[in-house]
Amino acid sequence: DAGVIQSPRHEVTEMGQEVTLRCKPISGHDYLFWYRQTMMRGLELLIYFNNNVPIDDSGMPEDRFSAKMPNASFSTLKIQPSEPRDSAVYFCASSLGQGRGEETQYFGPGTRLLVL
Amino acid sequence: DAKTTQPTSMDCAEGRAANLPCNHSTISGNEYVYWYRQIHSQGPQYIIHGLKNNETNEMASLIITEDRKSSTLILPHATLRDTAVYYCIVRVNAGKSTFGDGTTLTVKP
């Protein structure tokens, strides 16, 4: 398997523009996670899905952020409108399931977002 | 999920064993201990996990105390490429978990 795939790897945009980050989880994994990492706040969980259904989005910073998972092989994280404080590395991860140690998360390479 | 406590930073000589401690005194009986590491600018990488027994894989060994309130990740022969931030996490659910600040391990030549 190719692992978790994220695109784009780098994104530079101007304040106010819409940004869409994409993720393809590992095939067969039932859980998908979106994280954000900054120097100030470390690695934060934004939202996670189970079988394409959002389970917990309490980490989403505000209404400008939205995430979807239309099918088992694709998810998007959208920021509209983007602001400079959204600049961060965004990671997507997937895991097989839960219980009995199946919670191992496999991370993608991340998308480095810079909002000017 | 139980909270974990790790030292902020550690140094290790190349070729020596690196022993990274983690305290998780509030761990529940069905919570697993997971270790990940993050090499600069890369995504976190899974290393190993365990419940009660000590575990070993091609990357590391995990030693969990009998009362399960602490654990130690052992890199038997550290190399410069092992320089990274190491995270200890305890969880039972596949959902929310906190990575915390981890331990920055610096392997020196």
mmCIF file of C-alpha atoms in Angstrom:
data_model
loop_
_atom_site.group_PDB
_atom_site.id
_atom_site.type_symbol
_atom_site.label_atom_id
_atom_site.label_comp_id
_atom_site.label_asym_id
_atom_site.label_seq_id
_atom_site.Cartn_x
_atom_site.Cartn_y
_atom_site.Cartn_z
ATOM 1 C CA ASP A 1 0.000 0.000 0.000
ATOM 2 C CA ALA A 2 1.167 3.527 -0.762
ATOM 3 C CA GLY A 3 0.240 4.791 2.674
ATOM 4 C CA VAL A 4 -1.827 7.869 3.389
ATOM 5 C CA ILE A 5 -1.664 10.294 0.483
ATOM 6 C CA GLN A 6 -2.125 14.025 0.892
ATOM 7 C CA SER A 7 -2.266 16.796 -1.654
ATOM 8 C CA PRO A 8 -1.041 19.359 -2.213
ATOM 9 C CA ARG A 9 2.209 19.024 -0.290
ATOM 10 C CA HIS A 10 2.663 22.791 -0.179
ATOM 11 C CA GLU A 11 0.123 25.571 -0.553
ATOM 12 C CA VAL A 12 0.693 29.303 -0.531
ATOM 13 C CA THR A 13 -2.372 31.494 -0.742
ATOM 14 C CA GLU A 14 -3.549 34.949 0.105
ATOM 15 C CA MET A 15 -5.797 35.868 2.963
ATOM 16 C CA GLY A 16 -9.454 35.470 2.081
ATOM 17 C CA GLN A 17 -8.946 32.732 -0.462
ATOM 18 C CA GLU A 18 -10.485 29.278 -0.201
ATOM 19 C CA VAL A 19 -8.102 26.419 0.527
ATOM 20 C CA THR A 20 -8.906 22.743 -0.002
ATOM 21 C CA LEU A 21 -6.684 20.007 1.359
ATOM 22 C CA ARG A 22 -7.121 16.432 0.198
ATOM 23 C CA CYS A 23 -6.473 13.048 1.731
ATOM 24 C CA LYS A 24 -6.621 9.457 0.577
ATOM 25 C CA PRO A 25 -6.515 7.033 3.528
ATOM 26 C CA ILE A 26 -5.047 3.560 3.508
ATOM 27 C CA SER A 27 -7.440 1.141 1.864
ATOM 28 C CA GLY A 28 -9.523 -0.779 4.380
ATOM 29 C CA HIS A 29 -9.044 1.692 7.211
ATOM 30 C CA ASP A 30 -12.301 2.728 8.858
ATOM 31 C CA TYR A 31 -11.055 5.821 10.667
ATOM 32 C CA LEU A 32 -9.731 9.043 9.211
ATOM 33 C CA PHE A 33 -8.257 11.930 11.195
ATOM 34 C CA TRP A 34 -7.318 15.515 10.379
ATOM 35 C CA TYR A 35 -4.639 17.209 12.516
ATOM 36 C CA ARG A 36 -3.038 20.616 12.508
ATOM 37 C CA GLN A 37 0.478 21.274 13.779
ATOM 38 C CA THR A 38 2.016 24.608 14.738
ATOM 39 C CA MET A 39 4.986 25.525 16.879
ATOM 40 C CA MET A 40 2.747 27.237 19.400
ATOM 41 C CA ARG A 41 0.019 24.610 19.777
ATOM 42 C CA GLY A 42 1.719 21.386 18.766
ATOM 43 C CA LEU A 43 -0.275 18.626 17.117
ATOM 44 C CA GLU A 44 -4.027 19.191 17.438
ATOM 45 C CA LEU A 45 -6.812 16.853 16.370
ATOM 46 C CA LEU A 46 -9.361 18.781 14.317
ATOM 47 C CA ILE A 47 -11.910 16.128 13.362
ATOM 48 C CA TYR A 48 -12.188 12.417 12.806
ATOM 49 C CA PHE A 49 -14.461 10.150 10.787
ATOM 50 C CA ASN A 50 -15.599 6.574 11.255
ATOM 51 C CA ASN A 51 -16.922 4.834 8.147
ATOM 52 C CA ASN A 52 -17.173 8.216 6.384
ATOM 53 C CA VAL A 53 -19.283 9.745 9.176
ATOM 54 C CA PRO A 54 -17.887 12.657 11.224
ATOM 55 C CA ILE A 55 -17.718 11.526 14.838
ATOM 56 C CA ASP A 56 -16.074 14.406 16.660
ATOM 57 C CA ASP A 57 -15.422 17.840 15.189
ATOM 58 C CA SER A 58 -14.884 19.648 18.481
ATOM 59 C CA GLY A 59 -11.319 20.425 17.470
ATOM 60 C CA MET A 60 -12.336 22.404 14.410
ATOM 61 C CA PRO A 61 -11.312 25.968 15.265
ATOM 62 C CA GLU A 62 -14.276 27.810 13.785
ATOM 63 C CA ASP A 63 -16.908 27.825 11.092
ATOM 64 C CA ARG A 64 -14.374 28.716 8.454
ATOM 65 C CA PHE A 65 -13.183 25.115 8.647
ATOM 66 C CA SER A 66 -15.171 22.246 7.201
ATOM 67 C CA ALA A 67 -14.352 18.620 6.434
ATOM 68 C CA LYS A 68 -16.073 16.010 4.326
ATOM 69 C CA MET A 69 -15.603 12.368 3.539
ATOM 70 C CA PRO A 70 -17.812 11.502 0.547
ATOM 71 C CA ASN A 71 -16.460 7.967 0.321
ATOM 72 C CA ALA A 72 -14.062 5.592 2.025
ATOM 73 C CA SER A 73 -11.120 6.625 -0.108
ATOM 74 C CA PHE A 74 -11.280 10.402 -0.050
ATOM 75 C CA SER A 75 -11.598 13.285 2.381
ATOM 76 C CA THR A 76 -11.242 17.048 2.153
ATOM 77 C CA LEU A 77 -10.526 19.790 4.656
ATOM 78 C CA LYS A 78 -11.631 23.201 3.487
ATOM 79 C CA ILE A 79 -10.832 26.628 4.878
ATOM 80 C CA GLN A 80 -12.955 29.482 3.631
ATOM 81 C CA PRO A 81 -11.962 32.260 3.956
ATOM 82 C CA SER A 82 -8.365 31.567 4.932
ATOM 83 C CA GLU A 83 -6.466 33.777 7.397
ATOM 84 C CA PRO A 84 -2.736 34.114 8.157
ATOM 85 C CA ARG A 85 -3.222 32.361 11.515
ATOM 86 C CA ASP A 86 -4.297 29.240 9.621
ATOM 87 C CA SER A 87 -0.717 28.793 8.445
ATOM 88 C CA ALA A 88 0.371 25.384 9.703
ATOM 89 C CA VAL A 89 1.122 21.846 8.655
ATOM 90 C CA TYR A 90 -2.049 19.807 8.216
ATOM 91 C CA PHE A 91 -1.789 16.058 8.595
ATOM 92 C CA CYS A 92 -4.235 13.371 7.639
ATOM 93 C CA ALA A 93 -4.068 9.956 9.311
ATOM 94 C CA SER A 94 -6.032 6.733 9.118
ATOM 95 C CA SER A 95 -6.435 3.690 11.330
ATOM 96 C CA LEU A 96 -7.905 0.255 10.974
ATOM 97 C CA GLY A 97 -10.397 0.347 13.836
ATOM 98 C CA GLN A 98 -10.592 0.486 17.573
ATOM 99 C CA GLY A 99 -10.017 -1.876 20.417
ATOM 100 C CA ARG A 100 -7.379 -4.596 20.781
ATOM 101 C CA GLY A 101 -4.664 -2.271 19.645
ATOM 102 C CA GLU A 102 -6.124 -1.486 16.246
ATOM 103 C CA GLU A 103 -5.924 2.235 16.920
ATOM 104 C CA THR A 104 -2.512 2.619 15.318
ATOM 105 C CA GLN A 105 -2.674 5.743 13.205
ATOM 106 C CA TYR A 106 -0.725 6.053 9.989
ATOM 107 C CA PHE A 107 0.044 9.603 8.997
ATOM 108 C CA GLY A 108 0.430 11.203 5.624
ATOM 109 C CA PRO A 109 3.328 13.507 4.751
ATOM 110 C CA GLY A 110 1.306 16.619 5.522
ATOM 111 C CA THR A 111 0.317 19.775 3.648
ATOM 112 C CA ARG A 112 2.305 22.868 4.506
ATOM 113 C CA LEU A 113 -0.049 25.825 4.258
ATOM 114 C CA LEU A 114 1.083 29.420 4.227
ATOM 115 C CA VAL A 115 -1.544 32.130 4.163
ATOM 116 C CA LEU A 116 -0.157 35.549 3.329
ATOM 117 C CA ASP B 1 -7.674 8.904 27.495
ATOM 118 C CA ALA B 2 -5.066 8.936 30.245
ATOM 119 C CA LYS B 3 -2.627 11.816 30.436
ATOM 120 C CA THR B 4 1.074 11.103 29.915
ATOM 121 C CA THR B 5 4.195 12.830 31.192
ATOM 122 C CA GLN B 6 7.494 12.749 29.321
ATOM 123 C CA PRO B 7 10.805 14.563 29.770
ATOM 124 C CA THR B 8 11.172 17.524 27.457
ATOM 125 C CA SER B 9 14.492 16.448 25.986
ATOM 126 C CA MET B 10 17.172 13.776 26.114
ATOM 127 C CA ASP B 11 20.549 13.163 24.551
ATOM 128 C CA CYS B 12 22.039 9.848 23.537
ATOM 129 C CA ALA B 13 25.382 8.841 22.074
ATOM 130 C CA GLU B 14 25.304 7.185 18.681
ATOM 131 C CA GLY B 15 25.416 3.408 18.994
ATOM 132 C CA ARG B 16 24.198 3.405 22.568
ATOM 133 C CA ALA B 17 20.739 2.455 23.773
ATOM 134 C CA ALA B 18 18.228 5.268 24.112
ATOM 135 C CA ASN B 19 15.745 4.802 26.945
ATOM 136 C CA LEU B 20 12.771 7.127 26.806
ATOM 137 C CA PRO B 21 10.488 7.127 29.849
ATOM 138 C CA CYS B 22 6.782 7.881 30.031
ATOM 139 C CA ASN B 23 4.526 8.176 33.061
ATOM 140 C CA HIS B 24 0.837 7.336 32.702
ATOM 141 C CA SER B 25 -0.309 6.874 36.294
ATOM 142 C CA THR B 26 -4.034 7.243 35.463
ATOM 143 C CA ILE B 27 -4.061 4.578 32.770
ATOM 144 C CA SER B 28 -7.143 2.355 32.677
ATOM 145 C CA GLY B 29 -7.059 -1.410 32.407
ATOM 146 C CA ASN B 30 -8.040 -1.520 28.751
ATOM 147 C CA GLU B 31 -5.897 1.362 27.510
ATOM 148 C CA TYR B 32 -2.964 0.597 25.266
ATOM 149 C CA VAL B 33 0.347 2.445 25.379
ATOM 150 C CA TYR B 34 1.412 3.747 21.962
ATOM 151 C CA TRP B 35 4.660 5.321 20.890
ATOM 152 C CA TYR B 36 5.129 7.493 17.828
ATOM 153 C CA ARG B 37 7.977 9.636 16.638
ATOM 154 C CA GLN B 38 8.177 12.630 14.374
ATOM 155 C CA ILE B 39 11.295 13.399 12.449
ATOM 156 C CA HIS B 40 11.598 17.027 11.476
ATOM 157 C CA SER B 41 9.051 18.112 8.852
ATOM 158 C CA GLN B 42 7.617 14.613 8.441
ATOM 159 C CA GLY B 43 4.343 13.092 9.625
ATOM 160 C CA PRO B 44 4.346 11.191 12.929
ATOM 161 C CA GLN B 45 5.436 7.589 12.539
ATOM 162 C CA TYR B 46 4.115 4.662 14.552
ATOM 163 C CA ILE B 47 6.784 2.782 16.496
ATOM 164 C CA ILE B 48 5.226 0.251 18.834
ATOM 165 C CA HIS B 49 2.334 -0.363 21.215
ATOM 166 C CA GLY B 50 1.492 -2.650 24.109
ATOM 167 C CA LEU B 51 -1.084 -3.409 26.781
ATOM 168 C CA LYS B 52 0.566 -5.354 29.599
ATOM 169 C CA ASN B 53 3.450 -7.383 28.277
ATOM 170 C CA ASN B 54 6.743 -6.102 27.019
ATOM 171 C CA GLU B 55 6.860 -5.821 23.259
ATOM 172 C CA THR B 56 9.643 -5.808 20.694
ATOM 173 C CA ASN B 57 9.680 -5.143 16.980
ATOM 174 C CA GLU B 58 12.264 -4.245 14.394
ATOM 175 C CA MET B 59 12.364 -0.641 15.550
ATOM 176 C CA ALA B 60 12.250 -0.742 19.330
ATOM 177 C CA SER B 61 11.297 -2.438 22.565
ATOM 178 C CA LEU B 62 8.561 -1.344 24.940
ATOM 179 C CA ILE B 63 8.845 -2.102 28.628
ATOM 180 C CA ILE B 64 5.665 -1.596 30.671
ATOM 181 C CA THR B 65 5.828 -1.760 34.460
ATOM 182 C CA GLU B 66 3.732 -4.336 36.245
ATOM 183 C CA ASP B 67 1.340 -1.695 37.592
ATOM 184 C CA ARG B 68 1.188 -0.168 34.083
ATOM 185 C CA LYS B 69 1.730 3.313 35.444
ATOM 186 C CA SER B 70 4.860 3.888 33.411
ATOM 187 C CA SER B 71 6.692 2.582 30.387
ATOM 188 C CA THR B 72 10.034 2.904 28.641
ATOM 189 C CA LEU B 73 10.739 2.923 24.943
ATOM 190 C CA ILE B 74 14.136 1.466 24.134
ATOM 191 C CA LEU B 75 16.020 2.096 20.915
ATOM 192 C CA PRO B 76 18.777 -0.519 21.283
ATOM 193 C CA HIS B 77 21.416 1.064 19.072
ATOM 194 C CA ALA B 78 20.561 4.687 18.410
ATOM 195 C CA THR B 79 21.676 6.259 15.152
ATOM 196 C CA LEU B 80 21.734 9.873 14.050
ATOM 197 C CA ARG B 81 18.555 9.179 12.071
ATOM 198 C CA ASP B 82 16.737 8.437 15.332
ATOM 199 C CA THR B 83 16.908 12.116 16.282
ATOM 200 C CA ALA B 84 13.242 13.057 16.545
ATOM 201 C CA VAL B 85 10.384 13.984 18.871
ATOM 202 C CA TYR B 86 8.991 10.876 20.562
ATOM 203 C CA TYR B 87 5.368 10.814 21.715
ATOM 204 C CA CYS B 88 3.870 8.467 24.280
ATOM 205 C CA ILE B 89 0.084 8.111 24.133
ATOM 206 C CA VAL B 90 -2.394 5.954 25.994
ATOM 207 C CA ARG B 91 -5.786 5.292 24.482
ATOM 208 C CA VAL B 92 -8.595 2.848 24.193
ATOM 209 C CA ASN B 93 -10.655 4.515 21.549
ATOM 210 C CA ALA B 94 -9.652 5.149 17.987
ATOM 211 C CA GLY B 95 -10.848 8.683 18.377
ATOM 212 C CA LYS B 96 -9.590 11.579 20.340
ATOM 213 C CA SER B 97 -6.123 11.401 21.745
ATOM 214 C CA THR B 98 -3.602 14.002 22.785
ATOM 215 C CA PHE B 99 -0.055 13.854 21.480
ATOM 216 C CA GLY B 100 1.338 16.322 23.988
ATOM 217 C CA ASP B 101 4.794 17.831 23.628
ATOM 218 C CA GLY B 102 6.759 14.565 23.574
ATOM 219 C CA THR B 103 10.473 14.082 24.215
ATOM 220 C CA THR B 104 13.010 15.561 21.832
ATOM 221 C CA LEU B 105 15.733 12.935 21.476
ATOM 222 C CA THR B 106 19.046 14.117 20.088
ATOM 223 C CA VAL B 107 21.496 11.410 19.063
ATOM 224 C CA LYS B 108 25.025 12.736 19.061
ATOM 225 C CA PRO B 109 28.033 11.332 17.200
#
